[in-house]
CSV table of C-alpha atoms in Angstrom, one decimal:
chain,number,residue,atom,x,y,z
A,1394,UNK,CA,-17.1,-37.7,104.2
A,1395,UNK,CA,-16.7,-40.1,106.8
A,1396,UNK,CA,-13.8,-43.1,106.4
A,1397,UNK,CA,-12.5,-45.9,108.3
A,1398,UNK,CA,-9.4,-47.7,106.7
A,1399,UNK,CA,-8.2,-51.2,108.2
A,1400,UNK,CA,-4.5,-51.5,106.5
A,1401,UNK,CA,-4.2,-55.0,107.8
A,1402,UNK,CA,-6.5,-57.4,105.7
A,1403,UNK,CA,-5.0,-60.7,107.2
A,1404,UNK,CA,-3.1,-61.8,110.0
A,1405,UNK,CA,-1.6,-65.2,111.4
A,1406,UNK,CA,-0.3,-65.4,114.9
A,1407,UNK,CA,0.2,-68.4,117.0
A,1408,UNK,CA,-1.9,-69.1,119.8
A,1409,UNK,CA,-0.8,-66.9,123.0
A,1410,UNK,CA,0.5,-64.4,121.1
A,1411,UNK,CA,-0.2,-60.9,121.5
A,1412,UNK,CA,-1.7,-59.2,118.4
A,1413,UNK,CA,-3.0,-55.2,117.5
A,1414,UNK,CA,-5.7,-54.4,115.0
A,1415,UNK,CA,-5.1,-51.1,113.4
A,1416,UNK,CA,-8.0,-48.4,112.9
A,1417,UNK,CA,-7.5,-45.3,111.1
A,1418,UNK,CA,-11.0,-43.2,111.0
A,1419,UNK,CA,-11.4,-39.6,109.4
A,1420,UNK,CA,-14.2,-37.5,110.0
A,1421,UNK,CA,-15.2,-33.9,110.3
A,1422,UNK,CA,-17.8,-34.4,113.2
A,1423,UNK,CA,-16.7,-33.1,116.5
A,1424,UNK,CA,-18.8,-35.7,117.8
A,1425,UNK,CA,-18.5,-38.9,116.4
A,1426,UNK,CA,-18.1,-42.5,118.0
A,1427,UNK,CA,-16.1,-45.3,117.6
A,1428,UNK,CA,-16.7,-49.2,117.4
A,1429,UNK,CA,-15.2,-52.9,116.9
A,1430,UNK,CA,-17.1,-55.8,115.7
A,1431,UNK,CA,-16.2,-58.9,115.6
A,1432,UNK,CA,-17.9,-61.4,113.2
A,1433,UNK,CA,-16.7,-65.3,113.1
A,1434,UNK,CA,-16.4,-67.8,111.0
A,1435,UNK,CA,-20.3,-68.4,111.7
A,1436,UNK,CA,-21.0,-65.3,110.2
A,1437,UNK,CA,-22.9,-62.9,113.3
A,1438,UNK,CA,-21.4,-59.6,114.1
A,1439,UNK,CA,-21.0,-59.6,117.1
A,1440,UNK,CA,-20.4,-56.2,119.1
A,1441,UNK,CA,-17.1,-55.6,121.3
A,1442,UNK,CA,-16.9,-51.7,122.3
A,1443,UNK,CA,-17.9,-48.4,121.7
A,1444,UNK,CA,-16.1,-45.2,122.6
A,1445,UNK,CA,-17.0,-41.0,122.2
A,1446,UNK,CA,-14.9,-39.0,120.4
A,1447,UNK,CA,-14.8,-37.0,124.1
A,1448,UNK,CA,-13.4,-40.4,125.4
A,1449,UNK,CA,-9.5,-40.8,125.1
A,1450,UNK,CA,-9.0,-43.3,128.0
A,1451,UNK,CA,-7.7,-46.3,127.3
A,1452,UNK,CA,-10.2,-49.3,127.8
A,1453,UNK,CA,-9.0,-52.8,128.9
A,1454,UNK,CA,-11.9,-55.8,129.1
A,1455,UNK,CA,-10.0,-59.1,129.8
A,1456,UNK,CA,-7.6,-60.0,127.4
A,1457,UNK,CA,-8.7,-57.4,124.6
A,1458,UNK,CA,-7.8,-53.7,125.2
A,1459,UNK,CA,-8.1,-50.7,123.1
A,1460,UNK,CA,-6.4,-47.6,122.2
A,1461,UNK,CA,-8.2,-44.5,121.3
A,1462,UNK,CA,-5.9,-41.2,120.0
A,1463,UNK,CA,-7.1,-38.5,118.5
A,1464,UNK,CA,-3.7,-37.3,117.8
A,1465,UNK,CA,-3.6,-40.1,114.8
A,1466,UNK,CA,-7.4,-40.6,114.4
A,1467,UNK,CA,-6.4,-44.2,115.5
A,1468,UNK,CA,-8.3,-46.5,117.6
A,1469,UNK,CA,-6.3,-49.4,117.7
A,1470,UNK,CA,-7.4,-53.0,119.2
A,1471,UNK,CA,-5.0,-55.4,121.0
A,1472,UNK,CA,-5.5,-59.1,122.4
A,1473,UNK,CA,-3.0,-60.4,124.3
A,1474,UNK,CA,-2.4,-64.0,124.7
A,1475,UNK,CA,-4.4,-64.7,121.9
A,1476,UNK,CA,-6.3,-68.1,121.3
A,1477,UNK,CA,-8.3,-69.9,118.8
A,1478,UNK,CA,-11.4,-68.8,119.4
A,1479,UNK,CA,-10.3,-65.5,118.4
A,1480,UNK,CA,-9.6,-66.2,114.8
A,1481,UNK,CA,-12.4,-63.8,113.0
A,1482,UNK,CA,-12.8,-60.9,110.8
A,1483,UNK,CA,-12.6,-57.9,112.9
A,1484,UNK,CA,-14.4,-54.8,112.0
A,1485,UNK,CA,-13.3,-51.3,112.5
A,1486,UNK,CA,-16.7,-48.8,112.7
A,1487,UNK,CA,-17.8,-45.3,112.9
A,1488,UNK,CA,-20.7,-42.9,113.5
A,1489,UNK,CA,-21.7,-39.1,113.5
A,1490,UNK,CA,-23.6,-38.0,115.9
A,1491,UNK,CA,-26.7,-39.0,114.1
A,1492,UNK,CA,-27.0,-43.0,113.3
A,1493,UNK,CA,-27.4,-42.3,109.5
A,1494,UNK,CA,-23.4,-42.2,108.7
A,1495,UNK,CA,-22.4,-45.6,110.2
A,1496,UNK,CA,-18.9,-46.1,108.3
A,1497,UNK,CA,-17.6,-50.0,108.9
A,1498,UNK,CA,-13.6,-50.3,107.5
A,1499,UNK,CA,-13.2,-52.9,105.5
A,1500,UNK,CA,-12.0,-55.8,108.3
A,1501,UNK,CA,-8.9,-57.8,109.1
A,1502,UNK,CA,-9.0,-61.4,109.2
A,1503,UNK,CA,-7.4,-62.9,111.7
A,1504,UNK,CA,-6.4,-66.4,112.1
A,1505,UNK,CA,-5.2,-67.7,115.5
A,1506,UNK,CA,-3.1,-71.0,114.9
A,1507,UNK,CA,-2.6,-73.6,117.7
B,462,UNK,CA,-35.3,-62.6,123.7
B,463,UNK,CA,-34.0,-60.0,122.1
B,464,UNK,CA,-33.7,-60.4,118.3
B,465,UNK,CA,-33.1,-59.1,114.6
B,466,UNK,CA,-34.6,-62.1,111.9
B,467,UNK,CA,-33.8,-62.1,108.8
B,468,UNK,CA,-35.8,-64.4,106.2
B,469,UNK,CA,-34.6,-66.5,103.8
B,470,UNK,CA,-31.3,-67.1,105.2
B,471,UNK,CA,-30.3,-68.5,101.8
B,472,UNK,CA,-31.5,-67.5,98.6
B,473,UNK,CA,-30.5,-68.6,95.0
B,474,UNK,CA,-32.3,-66.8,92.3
B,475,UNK,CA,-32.2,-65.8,88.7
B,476,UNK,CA,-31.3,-62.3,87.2
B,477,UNK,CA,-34.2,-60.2,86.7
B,478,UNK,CA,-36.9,-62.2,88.9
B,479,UNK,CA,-37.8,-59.7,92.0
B,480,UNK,CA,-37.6,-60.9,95.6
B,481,UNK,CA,-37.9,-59.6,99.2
B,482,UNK,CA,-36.0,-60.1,102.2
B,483,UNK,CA,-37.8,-59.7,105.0
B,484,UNK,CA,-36.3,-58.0,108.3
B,485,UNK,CA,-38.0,-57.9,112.2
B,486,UNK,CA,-36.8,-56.9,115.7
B,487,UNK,CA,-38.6,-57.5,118.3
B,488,UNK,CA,-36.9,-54.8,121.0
B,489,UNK,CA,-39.3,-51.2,119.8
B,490,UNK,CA,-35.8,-49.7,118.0
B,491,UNK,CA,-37.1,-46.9,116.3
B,492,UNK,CA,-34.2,-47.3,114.1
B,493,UNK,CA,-32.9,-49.6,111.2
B,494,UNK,CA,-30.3,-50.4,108.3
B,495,UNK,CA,-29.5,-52.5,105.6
B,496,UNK,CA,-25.5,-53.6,104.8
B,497,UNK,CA,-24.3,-55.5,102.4
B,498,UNK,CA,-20.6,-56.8,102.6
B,499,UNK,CA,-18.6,-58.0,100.0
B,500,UNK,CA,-15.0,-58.7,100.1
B,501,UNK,CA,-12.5,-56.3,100.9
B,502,UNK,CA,-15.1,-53.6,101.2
B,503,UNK,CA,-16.3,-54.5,104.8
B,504,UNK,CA,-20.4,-53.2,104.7
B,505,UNK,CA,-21.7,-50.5,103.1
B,506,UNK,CA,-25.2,-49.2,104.2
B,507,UNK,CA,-27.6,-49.4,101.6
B,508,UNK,CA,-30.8,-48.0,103.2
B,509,UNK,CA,-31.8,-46.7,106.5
B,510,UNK,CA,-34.7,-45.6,108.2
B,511,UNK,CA,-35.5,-43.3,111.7
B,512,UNK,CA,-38.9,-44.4,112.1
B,513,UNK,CA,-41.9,-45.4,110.6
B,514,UNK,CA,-42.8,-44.4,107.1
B,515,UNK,CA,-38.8,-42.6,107.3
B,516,UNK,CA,-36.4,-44.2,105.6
B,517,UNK,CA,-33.3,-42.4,103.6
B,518,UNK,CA,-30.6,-43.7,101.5
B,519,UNK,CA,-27.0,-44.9,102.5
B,520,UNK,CA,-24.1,-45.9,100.6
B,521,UNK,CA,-25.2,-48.1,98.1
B,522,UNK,CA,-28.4,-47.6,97.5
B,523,UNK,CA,-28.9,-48.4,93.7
B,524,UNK,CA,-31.1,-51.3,92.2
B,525,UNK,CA,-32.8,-51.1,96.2
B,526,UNK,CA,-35.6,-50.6,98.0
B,527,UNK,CA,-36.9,-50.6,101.6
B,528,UNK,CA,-40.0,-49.7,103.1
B,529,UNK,CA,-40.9,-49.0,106.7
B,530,UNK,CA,-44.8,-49.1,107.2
B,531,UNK,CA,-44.5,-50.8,110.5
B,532,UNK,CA,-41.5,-50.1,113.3
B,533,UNK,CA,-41.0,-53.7,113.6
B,534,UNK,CA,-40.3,-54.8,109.9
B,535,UNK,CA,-38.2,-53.1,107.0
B,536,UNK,CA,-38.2,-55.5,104.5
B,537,UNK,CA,-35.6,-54.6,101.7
B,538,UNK,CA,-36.7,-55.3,98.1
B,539,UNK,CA,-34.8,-56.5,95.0
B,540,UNK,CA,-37.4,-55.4,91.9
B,541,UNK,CA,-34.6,-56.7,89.2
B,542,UNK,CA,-31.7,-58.8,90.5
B,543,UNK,CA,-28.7,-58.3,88.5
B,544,UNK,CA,-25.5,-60.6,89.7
B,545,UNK,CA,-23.5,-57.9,91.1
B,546,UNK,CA,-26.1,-57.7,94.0
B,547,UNK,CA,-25.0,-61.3,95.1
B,548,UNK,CA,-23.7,-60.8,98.3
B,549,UNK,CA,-24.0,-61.2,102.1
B,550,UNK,CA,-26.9,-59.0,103.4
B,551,UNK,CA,-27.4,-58.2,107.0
B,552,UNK,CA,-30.1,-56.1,108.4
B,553,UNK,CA,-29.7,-53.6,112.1
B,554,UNK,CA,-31.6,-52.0,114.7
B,555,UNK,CA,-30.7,-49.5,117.5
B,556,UNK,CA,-32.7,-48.2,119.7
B,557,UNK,CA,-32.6,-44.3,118.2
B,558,UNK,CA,-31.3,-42.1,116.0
B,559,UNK,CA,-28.2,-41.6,117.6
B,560,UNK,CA,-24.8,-42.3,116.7
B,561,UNK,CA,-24.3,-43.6,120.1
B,562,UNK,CA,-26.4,-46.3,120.3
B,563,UNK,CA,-25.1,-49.9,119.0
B,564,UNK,CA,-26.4,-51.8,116.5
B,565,UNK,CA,-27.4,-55.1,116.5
B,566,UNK,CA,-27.5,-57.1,113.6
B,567,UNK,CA,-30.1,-59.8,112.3
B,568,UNK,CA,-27.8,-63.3,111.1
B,569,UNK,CA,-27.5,-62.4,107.5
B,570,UNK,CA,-28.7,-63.3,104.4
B,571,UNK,CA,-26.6,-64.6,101.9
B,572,UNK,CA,-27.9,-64.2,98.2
B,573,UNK,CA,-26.9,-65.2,95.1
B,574,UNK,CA,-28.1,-63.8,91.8
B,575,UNK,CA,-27.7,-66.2,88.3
């Protein structure tokens, strides 16, 4: 069975701070794929990345950057200098090969404070 | 543009009294799920479906239904609302089966069950 766990259920950092979302998956797929969501106080989910399980490079897009290790089955999610407009529960996601399996962990909330 | 609706966006009802919640996307995505989230659990999949008249059970799939008699609409169905069904529903597309793909995700539907 697929499972993602999300160990941090809130966080509070002040505004320019640098702050990591932590992502633990497990699977038995070979082939699997990895996602973050992001979903604001207004409620949308709002997609961020998606990586292959073939795929260990890091990815940076801006001020957000992930980490991807098979090693740890971790694919971890950092924003540096961190502002306001951040502050939203983050989801952690995962997928076989075949769409039918799509695993969401159960989100961190993070608040950015001015 | 490029959509997932979701109708009603609100919905107050009594236990027992049966109700649909109606789903659309308007981008030919042979695929689509139901979530609900509830806090602390993140979403859990309910139903899903491959294509038309194709649809397959997730996570949760008890006191559901779906159908999927058109590729635009998959309507998920409440035949007896019990209270622990109040929650935030969102409904997904992608374009295909694969794991791969993203999912977008309609704006929710928040229920509550008296």
């Amino acid at each position: 069975a697929q499972k993602v766990t999300q160990a941090q259920t809130e966080i509070s950092v002040v505004e320019k701070e640098d702050v990591t979302l932590d992502c633990v998956y497990e699977t038995r797929d070979t082939t699997y794929y990895l996602f973050w969501y992001k979903q604001p106080p207004s409620g949308e989910l709002v997609f961020l990345i998606r990586r292959n399980s073939f795929d260990e490079q890091n990815e940076i897009s801006g001020r957000y950057s992930w980490n991807f290790q098979k090693s740890t089955s971790s694919f971890n999610f950092t924003i540096t200098a961190s502002q306001v407009v951040d502050s939203a529960v983050y989801f952690c996601a995962l997928s076989g090969n075949y769409g039918q399996n799509f695993v969401f962990g159960p989100g961190t909330r993070l608040s950015v404070l001015p | 543009e490029a959509q997932v609706t979701q109708n009603p966006r609100y919905l107050i009802t009594v236990t027992g009294k049966k109700l649909t919640v109606t789903c659309s996307q308007n981008m030919n995505h042979e695929y689509m799920s139901w979530y609900r989230q509830d806090p602390g659990l993140g979403l859990r999949q309910i139903y899903y479906s491959m294509n038309v008249e194709v649809t397959d059970k997730g996570d949760v799939p008890e006191g559901y239904k779906v159908s999927r008699k058109e590729k635009r609409n998959f309507p998920l169905i409440l035949e007896s609302p019990s209270p622990n069904q109040t929650s935030l529903y969102f409904c997904a597309s992608s374009p295909s089966r694969q794991g791969s793909d993203e999912q977008y995700f309609g704006p929710g539907t928040r229920l509550t069950v008296t």
